[in-house]
Amino acid sequence: MAMYLNDDQSALQDSVRDFVSTEAPVSHLRGLRDAKDEDGFSRKLWQQFAEMGFNGILVSEDEDGLGMGHLEAGIVLEEIGRNLTPSPFLTTSVAGVAALNAGGKHLRDKYIPGILAGETILGLAIEEGPKHRPDKIAMEASRSGNGFKLNGRKSFVIHGASADALIVAARTAGSAGDEEGVTLFMVDRDAAGLSAESARLVDNGQAAAVTFNGVEVDADAVIGEVDQGQAVLTALLQAGRTGAAAEMVGVGAGAMDMTVDYLKQRKQFGQMIGEFQALQHRASHLYSEMEIARAAVMKAQQLLDEGNAGADVMVSVAKAKAGRTANLAVREGVQMHGGIGMTDEYDIGFYMKRDRALSEFMGDANYHANRVAELNGY
Amino acid sequence: MTDLDSFRSETRAWLEANCPEEMRQPIKGEDDVYWGGRNATFKSDAQKSWFEACLAKGYTVPEWPKEYGGAGLSPAEGKILRQEMGRIKARSPLQSFGIWMLGPALLHFGTEEQKVHYLGQIARGEIRWCQGYSEPGSGSDLVSLQTFGEDKGDHWVVNGQKIWTSYADKCDWIFCLVRTNKEDKYRGISFLLFDMETPGVTTKPIKLISGNSPFCETFFDNVTVPKDQIVGELNRGWDVAKYLLGHEREMISGGGLGDGSASLGGKVKPEIGSNALGQLDDPMLRADLAHFDVDVLAFKAMAEKFVDEMKAKKSHPAQPNMMKYAGTELNKRRHELVMASGGSDALEWESEGSHHGAKPRTWLRTKANSIEGGTSEVMLNVISKRILELPGA
């Protein structure tokens, strides 16, 4: 597969770019933040996403979606990142749908129509501590009657308080660290015994700590197979990590473009600051890193879409590289803006905040570099 | 099965039948590389038979047109051939500055006669070419070069000096930037080709910090060059030079990818040793290696994307500068890590066991990567000016 967008993908990119920059530019985020919006995103915009068809990108055509792949999902996410658009798209339409695609048809029949209509929102209840440790899932789901009873606590559930249902990873056998014994469940948000305590994050995202106090679910809430949740979890994580990497490329590119524009406007010492070689070289280094990060993400998307076994390592490469690079972009962005970059009035700080939140989402650059080392046997 | 699928299976079968086992081993020393030329000898029968099989198939220059010695492969077919060669770790059958640098310039700027003559020679590995660009006073500021060709009617008489001429003492012909008009800095340079055996040409190897001498000083003392040995128009050699530099930068940028085995961390594990979990015994070095491997795999994706975009004419014309910058900085990092992983063993300079100091000599050699073919600083200047369009760049 050639590593550039084909005509259909370019057309999609044009329409997404136009739509997101018109309907949800950075001022949209600022408005939600200033209004202290409880969801932290716009439900109206979520419906517009549905009308544009974006919500069905990973849904098969048989199930009324667009039947596209991670590359197309990434096209949407890059624009979301560039505009810092708050949206449940990544958790619901990308990671969530990828998990449902790897799981049972009965669950897709139940949840996909609502996602396609821009009504249903999914939350991902995977984490149990402040750092991403999906191999150490300890929360228990014990057998109870025909189903299971869930007890424990999950953290960093993005949009957890706004979600209609949560995808929950819990242990049905073995102990933390075991490969087998994890099962994924769909749990409705209003289930008895489930409570979500939401906190506003640095980037104005809303993340919940979710407590499961004897939450009962039927056997048909299981996504995939009991004790064999690893396959579904892998699909969810690969989609989420690659998607987050694509969004970070957008965040980095947005910050870089804004900064390069500023270098062409701001005057000091009687000249534009972009004339100083000290800044030119740093901006050019950043450009180079951004190009490499974008290529790494595209490669991961293509390998995932091909079902290539090499996707696993490349997904971690993409998340690590995009993570380090977007981080460079926002740090350079604030520094090169000087004093104005420290003001709330100016947008560059929003980029720094979103980058920080995305870098923790499904593993930071160190987590993924470590994973690359493990996959390479050292 | 699509045409490309059947091309892939044919290529796989052809490689299986024609690429000897010995030609699938990593390159250990300089003589494992076949450069061709008048004085070339094959190191082994395997090297010879691999070269000859590729030559017969047009695979020394697979994407050049058939009439100039290539196989006329499309970009997609060329990519498949590279992937399949990479898969079995096949060595390149013929390396040469003719293939990487002069060839593309001739394909773009050469006359039909020049193409048939010179490209054919390059494809067959008959002539080994060197590049006469830098001068003692013209390094990064290349356009200030002074080597002068005086117009004598049907020929030029060239006088001057070049420096950093790669393998000038082993090469047969030179492609050389020569000033033919002293009044116009940029439009006063011509791109000339001439035989290194022409009377008046002398070379002197330069010993480098690696102890090796891959570069020479090259002197021209009243060297006669016939008028038909110019590429492109008179005084417009800078256009040819810039075009060719793009290809040189692209070539040098490939160094960061190493020998094709993806993971440096995996490769050095036996030297460093590991703990009970199978992790390298040196956690800080392991972290450096892990981030390096991430960067290599990411850059590899970039290299593939760059070639695909270039062949589809979708890439920015200044993009080779970005590739050169990133690739050479990565290669320098690779060899810092090779040295750190080798520890005191990697310090050995002359022993048999160290292949006569292959590691430290290669490490030192890579320091030139971000200097030759345009320094990293010049690459960043070009990106600032042509891609980011920053003021005053």
mmCIF file of N, CA and C in Angstrom, chain A residues 176-235:
data_model
loop_
_atom_site.group_PDB
_atom_site.id
_atom_site.type_symbol
_atom_site.label_atom_id
_atom_site.label_comp_id
_atom_site.label_asym_id
_atom_site.label_seq_id
_atom_site.Cartn_x
_atom_site.Cartn_y
_atom_site.Cartn_z
ATOM 1 N N ALA A 176 -3.572 -10.789 38.862
ATOM 2 C CA ALA A 176 -2.980 -9.677 38.103
ATOM 3 C C ALA A 176 -1.663 -10.106 37.465
ATOM 4 N N GLY A 177 -1.510 -9.817 36.184
ATOM 5 C CA GLY A 177 -0.281 -10.182 35.493
ATOM 6 C C GLY A 177 -0.466 -11.401 34.602
ATOM 7 N N ASP A 178 -1.503 -12.253 34.894
ATOM 8 C CA ASP A 178 -1.748 -13.426 34.039
ATOM 9 C C ASP A 178 -2.278 -12.999 32.674
ATOM 10 N N GLU A 179 -1.834 -13.710 31.652
ATOM 11 C CA GLU A 179 -2.295 -13.429 30.291
ATOM 12 C C GLU A 179 -3.791 -13.737 30.155
ATOM 13 N N GLU A 180 -4.206 -14.893 30.672
ATOM 14 C CA GLU A 180 -5.620 -15.292 30.575
ATOM 15 C C GLU A 180 -6.380 -14.877 31.830
ATOM 16 N N GLY A 181 -7.689 -14.924 31.711
ATOM 17 C CA GLY A 181 -8.500 -14.655 32.885
ATOM 18 C C GLY A 181 -9.145 -13.279 32.904
ATOM 19 N N VAL A 182 -8.865 -12.473 31.888
ATOM 20 C CA VAL A 182 -9.513 -11.166 31.807
ATOM 21 C C VAL A 182 -10.733 -11.289 30.898
ATOM 22 N N THR A 183 -11.813 -10.642 31.303
ATOM 23 C CA THR A 183 -13.034 -10.637 30.495
ATOM 24 C C THR A 183 -13.507 -9.197 30.325
ATOM 25 N N LEU A 184 -14.009 -8.891 29.134
ATOM 26 C CA LEU A 184 -14.542 -7.538 28.897
ATOM 27 C C LEU A 184 -16.065 -7.573 28.929
ATOM 28 N N PHE A 185 -16.641 -6.561 29.559
ATOM 29 C CA PHE A 185 -18.095 -6.473 29.716
ATOM 30 C C PHE A 185 -18.616 -5.140 29.193
ATOM 31 N N MET A 186 -19.859 -5.177 28.702
ATOM 32 C CA MET A 186 -20.592 -3.940 28.449
ATOM 33 C C MET A 186 -21.505 -3.730 29.657
ATOM 34 N N VAL A 187 -21.306 -2.615 30.335
ATOM 35 C CA VAL A 187 -22.113 -2.346 31.526
ATOM 36 C C VAL A 187 -22.847 -1.025 31.330
ATOM 37 N N ASP A 188 -24.157 -1.071 31.447
ATOM 38 C CA ASP A 188 -24.911 0.173 31.279
ATOM 39 C C ASP A 188 -24.607 1.110 32.436
ATOM 40 N N ARG A 189 -24.528 2.350 32.097
ATOM 41 C CA ARG A 189 -24.121 3.373 33.049
ATOM 42 C C ARG A 189 -25.075 3.468 34.245
ATOM 43 N N ASP A 190 -26.353 3.130 33.977
ATOM 44 C CA ASP A 190 -27.327 3.284 35.061
ATOM 45 C C ASP A 190 -27.525 1.993 35.862
ATOM 46 N N ALA A 191 -26.614 1.025 35.706
ATOM 47 C CA ALA A 191 -26.721 -0.233 36.460
ATOM 48 C C ALA A 191 -26.667 0.038 37.961
ATOM 49 N N ALA A 192 -27.425 -0.762 38.715
ATOM 50 C CA ALA A 192 -27.435 -0.583 40.169
ATOM 51 C C ALA A 192 -26.053 -0.895 40.737
ATOM 52 N N GLY A 193 -25.596 -0.056 41.652
ATOM 53 C CA GLY A 193 -24.296 -0.269 42.287
ATOM 54 C C GLY A 193 -23.149 0.410 41.587
ATOM 55 N N LEU A 194 -23.424 1.065 40.451
ATOM 56 C CA LEU A 194 -22.358 1.749 39.706
ATOM 57 C C LEU A 194 -22.423 3.244 39.994
ATOM 58 N N SER A 195 -21.325 3.800 40.459
ATOM 59 C CA SER A 195 -21.314 5.252 40.653
ATOM 60 C C SER A 195 -20.061 5.857 40.028
ATOM 61 N N ALA A 196 -20.252 7.005 39.423
ATOM 62 C CA ALA A 196 -19.139 7.664 38.742
ATOM 63 C C ALA A 196 -18.917 9.033 39.348
ATOM 64 N N GLU A 197 -17.674 9.291 39.701
ATOM 65 C CA GLU A 197 -17.324 10.591 40.262
ATOM 66 C C GLU A 197 -16.431 11.286 39.245
ATOM 67 N N SER A 198 -16.956 12.364 38.688
ATOM 68 C CA SER A 198 -16.267 12.985 37.567
ATOM 69 C C SER A 198 -15.321 14.089 38.024
ATOM 70 N N ALA A 199 -14.182 14.186 37.371
ATOM 71 C CA ALA A 199 -13.255 15.285 37.659
ATOM 72 C C ALA A 199 -12.899 15.973 36.350
ATOM 73 N N ARG A 200 -12.832 17.308 36.416
ATOM 74 C CA ARG A 200 -12.412 18.060 35.222
ATOM 75 C C ARG A 200 -10.886 17.991 35.159
ATOM 76 N N LEU A 201 -10.354 17.685 33.972
ATOM 77 C CA LEU A 201 -8.905 17.533 33.819
ATOM 78 C C LEU A 201 -8.261 18.822 33.311
ATOM 79 N N VAL A 202 -6.953 18.807 33.264
ATOM 80 C CA VAL A 202 -6.184 19.981 32.861
ATOM 81 C C VAL A 202 -6.604 20.500 31.479
ATOM 82 N N ASP A 203 -7.030 19.598 30.597
ATOM 83 C CA ASP A 203 -7.392 20.007 29.227
ATOM 84 C C ASP A 203 -8.886 20.239 29.083
ATOM 85 N N ASN A 204 -9.601 20.319 30.209
ATOM 86 C CA ASN A 204 -11.060 20.461 30.267
ATOM 87 C C ASN A 204 -11.793 19.189 29.852
ATOM 88 N N GLY A 205 -11.066 18.098 29.686
ATOM 89 C CA GLY A 205 -11.749 16.820 29.510
ATOM 90 C C GLY A 205 -12.363 16.415 30.833
ATOM 91 N N GLN A 206 -13.364 15.523 30.774
ATOM 92 C CA GLN A 206 -13.988 15.031 31.993
ATOM 93 C C GLN A 206 -13.648 13.564 32.122
ATOM 94 N N ALA A 207 -13.037 13.192 33.223
ATOM 95 C CA ALA A 207 -12.731 11.781 33.441
ATOM 96 C C ALA A 207 -13.329 11.357 34.764
ATOM 97 N N ALA A 208 -13.869 10.147 34.785
ATOM 98 C CA ALA A 208 -14.530 9.680 35.996
ATOM 99 C C ALA A 208 -13.731 8.573 36.667
ATOM 100 N N ALA A 209 -13.829 8.561 37.989
ATOM 101 C CA ALA A 209 -13.438 7.387 38.748
ATOM 102 C C ALA A 209 -14.744 6.634 38.973
ATOM 103 N N VAL A 210 -14.796 5.380 38.541
ATOM 104 C CA VAL A 210 -16.047 4.630 38.573
ATOM 105 C C VAL A 210 -15.945 3.517 39.610
ATOM 106 N N THR A 211 -16.905 3.501 40.510
ATOM 107 C CA THR A 211 -16.913 2.459 41.540
ATOM 108 C C THR A 211 -18.001 1.439 41.219
ATOM 109 N N PHE A 212 -17.617 0.173 41.258
ATOM 110 C CA PHE A 212 -18.554 -0.934 41.023
ATOM 111 C C PHE A 212 -18.773 -1.623 42.360
ATOM 112 N N ASN A 213 -19.997 -1.495 42.853
ATOM 113 C CA ASN A 213 -20.303 -2.069 44.154
ATOM 114 C C ASN A 213 -21.330 -3.178 43.961
ATOM 115 N N GLY A 214 -20.835 -4.387 43.674
ATOM 116 C CA GLY A 214 -21.734 -5.512 43.416
ATOM 117 C C GLY A 214 -22.615 -5.301 42.204
ATOM 118 N N VAL A 215 -22.052 -4.754 41.132
ATOM 119 C CA VAL A 215 -22.835 -4.495 39.918
ATOM 120 C C VAL A 215 -23.089 -5.815 39.196
ATOM 121 N N GLU A 216 -24.377 -6.157 38.975
ATOM 122 C CA GLU A 216 -24.706 -7.434 38.343
ATOM 123 C C GLU A 216 -24.936 -7.266 36.854
ATOM 124 N N VAL A 217 -24.322 -8.142 36.068
ATOM 125 C CA VAL A 217 -24.535 -8.134 34.613
ATOM 126 C C VAL A 217 -24.875 -9.546 34.156
ATOM 127 N N ASP A 218 -25.639 -9.635 33.048
ATOM 128 C CA ASP A 218 -25.974 -10.946 32.457
ATOM 129 C C ASP A 218 -24.778 -11.495 31.692
ATOM 130 N N ALA A 219 -24.874 -12.790 31.389
ATOM 131 C CA ALA A 219 -23.804 -13.420 30.607
ATOM 132 C C ALA A 219 -23.676 -12.767 29.227
ATOM 133 N N ASP A 220 -24.778 -12.246 28.701
ATOM 134 C CA ASP A 220 -24.658 -11.663 27.352
ATOM 135 C C ASP A 220 -24.052 -10.252 27.360
ATOM 136 N N ALA A 221 -23.613 -9.788 28.527
ATOM 137 C CA ALA A 221 -22.866 -8.531 28.589
ATOM 138 C C ALA A 221 -21.383 -8.760 28.262
ATOM 139 N N VAL A 222 -20.999 -10.020 28.158
ATOM 140 C CA VAL A 222 -19.591 -10.329 27.880
ATOM 141 C C VAL A 222 -19.260 -10.017 26.415
ATOM 142 N N ILE A 223 -18.182 -9.235 26.221
ATOM 143 C CA ILE A 223 -17.709 -8.963 24.856
ATOM 144 C C ILE A 223 -16.673 -10.025 24.537
ATOM 145 N N GLY A 224 -16.937 -10.841 23.526
ATOM 146 C CA GLY A 224 -16.012 -11.921 23.202
ATOM 147 C C GLY A 224 -16.242 -13.093 24.136
ATOM 148 N N GLU A 225 -15.151 -13.720 24.583
ATOM 149 C CA GLU A 225 -15.246 -14.936 25.385
ATOM 150 C C GLU A 225 -14.839 -14.660 26.837
ATOM 151 N N VAL A 226 -15.475 -15.397 27.746
ATOM 152 C CA VAL A 226 -15.105 -15.312 29.162
ATOM 153 C C VAL A 226 -13.655 -15.806 29.331
ATOM 154 N N ASP A 227 -12.907 -15.106 30.135
ATOM 155 C CA ASP A 227 -11.482 -15.408 30.430
ATOM 156 C C ASP A 227 -10.545 -15.163 29.239
ATOM 157 N N GLN A 228 -11.106 -14.918 28.073
ATOM 158 C CA GLN A 228 -10.281 -14.734 26.870
ATOM 159 C C GLN A 228 -10.446 -13.308 26.344
ATOM 160 N N GLY A 229 -10.544 -12.367 27.264
ATOM 161 C CA GLY A 229 -10.797 -10.977 26.860
ATOM 162 C C GLY A 229 -9.613 -10.306 26.190
ATOM 163 N N GLN A 230 -8.458 -10.970 26.254
ATOM 164 C CA GLN A 230 -7.237 -10.358 25.720
ATOM 165 C C GLN A 230 -7.383 -9.942 24.248
ATOM 166 N N ALA A 231 -8.065 -10.789 23.471
ATOM 167 C CA ALA A 231 -8.213 -10.494 22.042
ATOM 168 C C ALA A 231 -9.008 -9.207 21.836
ATOM 169 N N VAL A 232 -10.100 -9.077 22.605
ATOM 170 C CA VAL A 232 -10.935 -7.874 22.483
ATOM 171 C C VAL A 232 -10.183 -6.661 23.037
ATOM 172 N N LEU A 233 -9.513 -6.881 24.169
ATOM 173 C CA LEU A 233 -8.757 -5.777 24.779
ATOM 174 C C LEU A 233 -7.658 -5.296 23.832
ATOM 175 N N THR A 234 -6.999 -6.235 23.166
ATOM 176 C CA THR A 234 -5.956 -5.864 22.214
ATOM 177 C C THR A 234 -6.530 -5.018 21.080
ATOM 178 N N ALA A 235 -7.668 -5.432 20.551
ATOM 179 C CA ALA A 235 -8.302 -4.666 19.468
ATOM 180 C C ALA A 235 -8.647 -3.259 19.948
#
